[in-house]
CSV table of C-alpha atoms in Angstrom, one decimal:
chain,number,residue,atom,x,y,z
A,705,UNK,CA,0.0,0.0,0.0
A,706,UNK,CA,1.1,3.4,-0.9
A,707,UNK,CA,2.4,6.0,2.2
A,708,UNK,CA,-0.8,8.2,3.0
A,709,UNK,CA,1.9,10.2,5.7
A,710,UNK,CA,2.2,13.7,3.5
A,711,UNK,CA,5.4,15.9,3.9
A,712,UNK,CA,3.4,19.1,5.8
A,713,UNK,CA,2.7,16.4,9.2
A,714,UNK,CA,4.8,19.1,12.0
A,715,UNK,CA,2.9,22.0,13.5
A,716,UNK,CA,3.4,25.1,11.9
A,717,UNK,CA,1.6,28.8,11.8
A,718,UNK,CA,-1.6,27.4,13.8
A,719,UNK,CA,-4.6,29.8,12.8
A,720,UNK,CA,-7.3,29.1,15.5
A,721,UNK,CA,-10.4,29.9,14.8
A,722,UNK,CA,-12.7,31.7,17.6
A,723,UNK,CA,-15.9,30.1,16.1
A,724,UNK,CA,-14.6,26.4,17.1
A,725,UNK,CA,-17.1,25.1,19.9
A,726,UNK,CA,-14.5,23.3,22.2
A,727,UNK,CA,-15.0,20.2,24.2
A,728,UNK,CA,-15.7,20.5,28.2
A,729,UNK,CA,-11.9,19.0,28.2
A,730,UNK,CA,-10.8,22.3,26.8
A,731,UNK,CA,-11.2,24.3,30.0
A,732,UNK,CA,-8.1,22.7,31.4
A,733,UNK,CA,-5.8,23.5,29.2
A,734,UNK,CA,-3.6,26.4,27.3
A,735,UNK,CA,-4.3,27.9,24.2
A,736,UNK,CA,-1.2,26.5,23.0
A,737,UNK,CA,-2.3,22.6,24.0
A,738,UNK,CA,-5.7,23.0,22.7
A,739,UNK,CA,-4.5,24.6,19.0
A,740,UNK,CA,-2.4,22.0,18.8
A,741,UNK,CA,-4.9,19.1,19.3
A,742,UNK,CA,-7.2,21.4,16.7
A,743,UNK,CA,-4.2,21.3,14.0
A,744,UNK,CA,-4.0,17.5,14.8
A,745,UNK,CA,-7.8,17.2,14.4
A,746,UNK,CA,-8.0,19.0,11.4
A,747,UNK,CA,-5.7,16.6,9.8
A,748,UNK,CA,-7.6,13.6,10.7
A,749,UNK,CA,-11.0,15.8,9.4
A,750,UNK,CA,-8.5,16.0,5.6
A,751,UNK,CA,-8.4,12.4,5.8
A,752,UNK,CA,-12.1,12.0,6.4
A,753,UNK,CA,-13.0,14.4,3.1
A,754,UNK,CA,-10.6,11.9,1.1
A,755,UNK,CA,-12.3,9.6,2.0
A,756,UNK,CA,-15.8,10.9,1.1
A,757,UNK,CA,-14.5,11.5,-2.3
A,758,UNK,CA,-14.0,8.0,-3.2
A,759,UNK,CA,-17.2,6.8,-1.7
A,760,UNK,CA,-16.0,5.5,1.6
A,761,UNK,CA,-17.9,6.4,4.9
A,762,UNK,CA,-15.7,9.4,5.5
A,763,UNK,CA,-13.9,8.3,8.7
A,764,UNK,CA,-10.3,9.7,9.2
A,765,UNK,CA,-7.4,9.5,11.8
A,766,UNK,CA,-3.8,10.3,12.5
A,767,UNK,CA,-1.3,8.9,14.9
A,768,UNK,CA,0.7,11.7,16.4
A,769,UNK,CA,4.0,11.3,17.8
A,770,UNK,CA,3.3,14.2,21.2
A,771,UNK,CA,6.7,14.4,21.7
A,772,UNK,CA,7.7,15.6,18.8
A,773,UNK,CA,4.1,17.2,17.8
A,774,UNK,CA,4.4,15.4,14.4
A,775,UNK,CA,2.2,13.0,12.6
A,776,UNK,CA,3.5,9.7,11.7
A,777,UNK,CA,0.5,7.7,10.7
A,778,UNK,CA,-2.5,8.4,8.7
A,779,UNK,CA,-5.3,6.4,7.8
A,780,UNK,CA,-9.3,6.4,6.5
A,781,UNK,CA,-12.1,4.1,6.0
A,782,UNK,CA,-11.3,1.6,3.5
A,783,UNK,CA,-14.0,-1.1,3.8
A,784,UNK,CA,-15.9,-0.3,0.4
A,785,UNK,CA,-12.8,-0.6,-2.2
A,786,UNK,CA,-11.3,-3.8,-0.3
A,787,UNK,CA,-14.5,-5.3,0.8
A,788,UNK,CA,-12.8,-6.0,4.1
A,789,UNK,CA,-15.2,-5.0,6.8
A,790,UNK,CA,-12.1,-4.6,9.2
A,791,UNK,CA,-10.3,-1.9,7.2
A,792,UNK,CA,-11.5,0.8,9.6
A,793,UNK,CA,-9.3,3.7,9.5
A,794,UNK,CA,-7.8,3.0,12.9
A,795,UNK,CA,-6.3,-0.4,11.2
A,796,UNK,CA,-5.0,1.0,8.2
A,797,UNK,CA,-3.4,3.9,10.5
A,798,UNK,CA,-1.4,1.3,12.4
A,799,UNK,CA,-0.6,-0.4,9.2
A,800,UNK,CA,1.1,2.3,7.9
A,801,UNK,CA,3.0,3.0,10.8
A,802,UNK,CA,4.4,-0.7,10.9
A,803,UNK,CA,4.7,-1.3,7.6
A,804,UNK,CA,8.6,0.2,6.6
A,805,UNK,CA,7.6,2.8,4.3
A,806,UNK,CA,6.6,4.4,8.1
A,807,UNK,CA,10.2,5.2,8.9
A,808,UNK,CA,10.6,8.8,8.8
A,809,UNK,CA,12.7,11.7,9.4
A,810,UNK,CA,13.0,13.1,13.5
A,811,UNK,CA,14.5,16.0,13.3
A,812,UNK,CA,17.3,15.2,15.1
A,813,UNK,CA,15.2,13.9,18.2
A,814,UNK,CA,15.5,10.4,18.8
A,815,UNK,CA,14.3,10.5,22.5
A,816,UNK,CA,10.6,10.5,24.1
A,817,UNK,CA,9.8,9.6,27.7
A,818,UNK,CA,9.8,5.9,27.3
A,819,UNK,CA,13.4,6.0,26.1
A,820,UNK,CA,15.1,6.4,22.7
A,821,UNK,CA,13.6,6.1,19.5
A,822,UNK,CA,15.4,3.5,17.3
A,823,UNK,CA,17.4,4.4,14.5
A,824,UNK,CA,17.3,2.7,11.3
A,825,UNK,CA,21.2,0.9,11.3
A,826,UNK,CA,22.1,1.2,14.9
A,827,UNK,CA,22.8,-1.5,17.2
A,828,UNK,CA,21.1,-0.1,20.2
A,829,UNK,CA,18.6,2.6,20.9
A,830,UNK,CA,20.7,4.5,23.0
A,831,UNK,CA,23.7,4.6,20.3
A,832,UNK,CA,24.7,8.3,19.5
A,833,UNK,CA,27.9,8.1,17.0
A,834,UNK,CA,29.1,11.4,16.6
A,835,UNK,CA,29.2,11.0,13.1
A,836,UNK,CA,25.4,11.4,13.2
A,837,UNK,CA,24.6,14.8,11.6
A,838,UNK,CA,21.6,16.5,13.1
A,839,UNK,CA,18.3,15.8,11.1
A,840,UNK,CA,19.5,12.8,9.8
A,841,UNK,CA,18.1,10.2,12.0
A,842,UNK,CA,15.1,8.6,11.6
A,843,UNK,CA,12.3,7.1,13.4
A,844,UNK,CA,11.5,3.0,13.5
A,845,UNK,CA,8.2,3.0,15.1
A,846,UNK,CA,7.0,-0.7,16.0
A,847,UNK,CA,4.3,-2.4,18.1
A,848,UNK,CA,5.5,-1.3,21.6
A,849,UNK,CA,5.8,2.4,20.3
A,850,UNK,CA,2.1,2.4,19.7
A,851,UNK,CA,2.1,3.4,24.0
A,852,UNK,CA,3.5,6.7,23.3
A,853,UNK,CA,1.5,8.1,20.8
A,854,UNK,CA,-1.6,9.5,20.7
A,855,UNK,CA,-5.0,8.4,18.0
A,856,UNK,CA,-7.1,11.9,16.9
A,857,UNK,CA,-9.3,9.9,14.8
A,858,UNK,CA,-13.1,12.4,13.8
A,859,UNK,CA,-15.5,9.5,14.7
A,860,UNK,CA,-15.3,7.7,18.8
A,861,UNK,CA,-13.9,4.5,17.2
A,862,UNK,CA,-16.1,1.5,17.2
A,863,UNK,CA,-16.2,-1.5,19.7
A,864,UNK,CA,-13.6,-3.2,17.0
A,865,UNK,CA,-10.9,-0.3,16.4
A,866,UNK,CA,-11.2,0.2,20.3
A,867,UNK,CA,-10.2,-2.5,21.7
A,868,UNK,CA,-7.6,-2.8,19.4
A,869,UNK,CA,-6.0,0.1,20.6
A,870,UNK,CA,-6.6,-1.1,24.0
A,871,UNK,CA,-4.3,-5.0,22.7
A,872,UNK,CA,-1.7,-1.9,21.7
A,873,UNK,CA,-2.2,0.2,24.4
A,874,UNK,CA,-2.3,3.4,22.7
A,875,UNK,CA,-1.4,6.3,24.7
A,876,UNK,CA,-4.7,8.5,24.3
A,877,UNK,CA,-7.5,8.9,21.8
A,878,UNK,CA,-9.3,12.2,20.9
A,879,UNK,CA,-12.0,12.4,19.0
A,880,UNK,CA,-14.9,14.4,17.6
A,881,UNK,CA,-18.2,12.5,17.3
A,882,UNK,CA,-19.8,10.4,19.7
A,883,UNK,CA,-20.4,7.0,17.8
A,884,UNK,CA,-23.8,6.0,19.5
A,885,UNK,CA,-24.6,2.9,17.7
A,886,UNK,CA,-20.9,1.0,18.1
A,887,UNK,CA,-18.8,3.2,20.4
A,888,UNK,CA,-16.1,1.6,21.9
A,889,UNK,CA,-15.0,4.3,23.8
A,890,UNK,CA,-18.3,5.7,25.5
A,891,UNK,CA,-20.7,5.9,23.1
A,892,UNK,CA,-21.6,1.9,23.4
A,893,UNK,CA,-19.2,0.6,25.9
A,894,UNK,CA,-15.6,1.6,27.5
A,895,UNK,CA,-13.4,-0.5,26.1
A,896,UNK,CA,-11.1,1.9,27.2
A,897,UNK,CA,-11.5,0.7,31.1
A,898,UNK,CA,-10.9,-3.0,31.6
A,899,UNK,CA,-12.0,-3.5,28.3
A,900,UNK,CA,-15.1,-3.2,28.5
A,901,UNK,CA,-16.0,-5.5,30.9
A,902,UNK,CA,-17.2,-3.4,34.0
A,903,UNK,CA,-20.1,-3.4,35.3
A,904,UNK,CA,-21.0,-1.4,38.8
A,905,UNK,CA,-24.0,-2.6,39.3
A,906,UNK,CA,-22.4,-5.9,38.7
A,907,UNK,CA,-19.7,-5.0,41.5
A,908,UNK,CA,-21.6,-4.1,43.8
A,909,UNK,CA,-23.2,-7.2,43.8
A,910,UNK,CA,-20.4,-9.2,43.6
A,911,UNK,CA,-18.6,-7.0,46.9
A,912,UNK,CA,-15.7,-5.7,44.9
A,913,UNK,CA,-15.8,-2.6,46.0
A,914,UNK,CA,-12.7,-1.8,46.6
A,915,UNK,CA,-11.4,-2.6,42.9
A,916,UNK,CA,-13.5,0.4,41.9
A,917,UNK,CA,-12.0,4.1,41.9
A,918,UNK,CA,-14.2,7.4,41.3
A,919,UNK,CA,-13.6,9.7,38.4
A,920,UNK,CA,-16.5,12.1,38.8
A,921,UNK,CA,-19.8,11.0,39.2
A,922,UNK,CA,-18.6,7.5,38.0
A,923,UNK,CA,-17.1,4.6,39.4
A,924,UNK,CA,-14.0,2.7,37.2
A,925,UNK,CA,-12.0,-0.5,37.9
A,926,UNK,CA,-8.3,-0.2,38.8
A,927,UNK,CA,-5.9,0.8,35.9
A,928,UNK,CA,-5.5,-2.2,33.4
A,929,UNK,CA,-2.9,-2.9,31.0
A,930,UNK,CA,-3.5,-1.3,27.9
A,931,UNK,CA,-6.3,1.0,29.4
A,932,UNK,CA,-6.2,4.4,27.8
A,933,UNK,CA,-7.8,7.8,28.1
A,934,UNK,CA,-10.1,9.3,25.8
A,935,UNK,CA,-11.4,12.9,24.9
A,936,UNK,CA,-14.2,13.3,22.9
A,937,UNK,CA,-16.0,16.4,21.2
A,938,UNK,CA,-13.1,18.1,18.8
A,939,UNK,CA,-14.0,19.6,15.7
A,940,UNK,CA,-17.2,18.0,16.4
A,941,UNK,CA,-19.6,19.3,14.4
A,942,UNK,CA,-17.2,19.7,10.9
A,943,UNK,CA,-17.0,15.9,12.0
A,944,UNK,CA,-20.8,15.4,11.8
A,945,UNK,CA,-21.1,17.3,8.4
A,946,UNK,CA,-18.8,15.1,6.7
A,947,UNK,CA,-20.7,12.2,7.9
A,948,UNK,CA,-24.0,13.5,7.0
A,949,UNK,CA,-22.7,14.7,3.5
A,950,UNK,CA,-21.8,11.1,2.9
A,951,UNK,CA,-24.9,9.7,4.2
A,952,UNK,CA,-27.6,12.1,1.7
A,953,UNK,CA,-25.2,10.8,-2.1
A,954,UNK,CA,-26.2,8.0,-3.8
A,955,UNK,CA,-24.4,4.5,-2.9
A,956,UNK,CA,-24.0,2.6,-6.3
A,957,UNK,CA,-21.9,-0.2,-4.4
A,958,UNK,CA,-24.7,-0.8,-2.2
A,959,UNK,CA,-26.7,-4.4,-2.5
A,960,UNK,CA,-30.0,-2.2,-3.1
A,961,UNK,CA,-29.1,1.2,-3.4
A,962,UNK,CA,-32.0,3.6,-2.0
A,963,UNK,CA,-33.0,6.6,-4.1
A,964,UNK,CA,-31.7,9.7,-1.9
A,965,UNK,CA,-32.5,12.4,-3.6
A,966,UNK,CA,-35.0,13.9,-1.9
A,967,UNK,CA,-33.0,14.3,0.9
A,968,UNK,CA,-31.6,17.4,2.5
A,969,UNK,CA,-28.0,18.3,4.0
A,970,UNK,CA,-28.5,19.5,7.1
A,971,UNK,CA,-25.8,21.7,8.3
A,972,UNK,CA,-27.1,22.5,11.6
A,973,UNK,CA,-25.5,20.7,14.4
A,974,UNK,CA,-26.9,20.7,18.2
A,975,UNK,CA,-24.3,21.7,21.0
A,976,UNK,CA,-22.8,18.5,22.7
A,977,UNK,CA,-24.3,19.3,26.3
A,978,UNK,CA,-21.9,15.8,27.6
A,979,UNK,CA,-18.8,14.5,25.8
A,980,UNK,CA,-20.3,11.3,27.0
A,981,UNK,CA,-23.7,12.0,26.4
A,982,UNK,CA,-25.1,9.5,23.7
A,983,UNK,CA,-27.3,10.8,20.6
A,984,UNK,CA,-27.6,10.5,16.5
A,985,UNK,CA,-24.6,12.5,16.2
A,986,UNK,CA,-24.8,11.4,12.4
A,987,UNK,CA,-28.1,13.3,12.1
């Protein structure tokens, strides 16, 4: 498969917009963190409308290395063209960063919190010849990387892509729609927390209450391996439109394709009162 990662992936001359509705999340943060997670979105929202234009439900992601605020993985809906029900956008993101046409330039920074980044044609991760010119080495992302980066992806992935990233252990996903019939991370179930297996009421029944922690108004199991976090609500309602654009043309690869053309684009969205609150965000 041919590299979707483009050459313009680093943050650069961020225009924000003052007529973006930002998530609850948003309070907590600079205006510097939340432009930069508005860039990030916006290049998963690209990979959406490329998607819409060759008649694939217009779902788009990228994986972002936070470290060095630069994308390294991009990836949309590809069920229709391979007829693979699995090619979600999440699985063709992680492809591409596996696959070796993934190993890209660093800028010279070949170290993130977990360690060093491996160099292509080093022995060891924490090799620094000083024959190494600055710029010149590269990032060799693989499986265990996947912990250290970070999914903005413009629908809540499904119950499939999310516990996927949960077997990876993705470091966090943000998101803009709440995906109310298959959500994996909220909108259905939280595959994010013990994968998806908690149950309080369940719990409390069984007297394991002190497995459970408060966040909120909730109550979540301990930490498990490969439990992430999740912000939802960015870009939210350009992230509904593309959806909804797809949703009123005409499906020629469907088994019985319905006759839409009596139907309207709505462009009107309605403000997300709860990131986790559950509605037809697709209209």
């Amino acid at each position: 498969m041919e590299s979707l990662i483009a050459g313009s992936d680093t943050i650069s001359n961020i225009d924000a917009s003052s007529q973006i509705n930002y998530p609850p999340d948003a309070n907590y943060m600079t205006q510097d963190e939340i432009d930069t997670h508005i860039f990030f979105m916006r290049e998963a929202l690209a990979m959406a409308n490329l998607a819409l234009n060759t008649n694939e439900t217009p779902v788009g992601c990228v994986l972002v290395d936070p470290v060095l605020k630069k994308v390294v993985a991009r990836g949309m809906n590809a069920t229709n063209r391979s007829y693979n029900g699995t090619r979600h956008a999440e699985f063709i993101a992680i492809d591409e960063l596996l696959s070796s046409s993934s190993k890209m330039d660093c800028g010279g920074a070949n170290e993130n919190k977990h360690g060093k980044r491996k160099r292509e044609g080093g022995d060891n991760e924490g090799d620094n010849d000083k024959g190494d010119a600055i710029g010149s080495t590269r990032c060799d992302y693989g499986p265990e990387d996947l912990k250290s980066l970070d999914l903005y992806v413009t629908i809540e992935p499904c119950i499939m892509c999310a516990s996927l990233l949960q077997q990876f252990g993705i470091r966090k996903v943000w998101y803009g729609a709440v995906n109310d019939k298959f959500g994996g991370n909220g909108g259905v179930l939280n595959i994010h927390r013990g994968n998806g297996i908690f149950d309080s009421n369940d719990a409390a029944e069984d007297g394991e209450e002190d497995n459970k922690k408060e966040k909120g108004d909730e109550e979540w199991p301990e930490k498990q391996e490969g439990d992430y976090e999740v912000s939802g609500g960015w870009l939210r309602e350009e992230a509904i439109v593309i959806l909804r654009r797809f949703y009123v043309q005409e499906n020629g690869r469907a088994p019985e394709p319905r006759n839409k053309k009596e139907r309207i684009l709505k462009l009107d969205v309605e403000p997300m009162i709860d990131p986790g609150a559950k509605g037809d965000e697709s209209g």
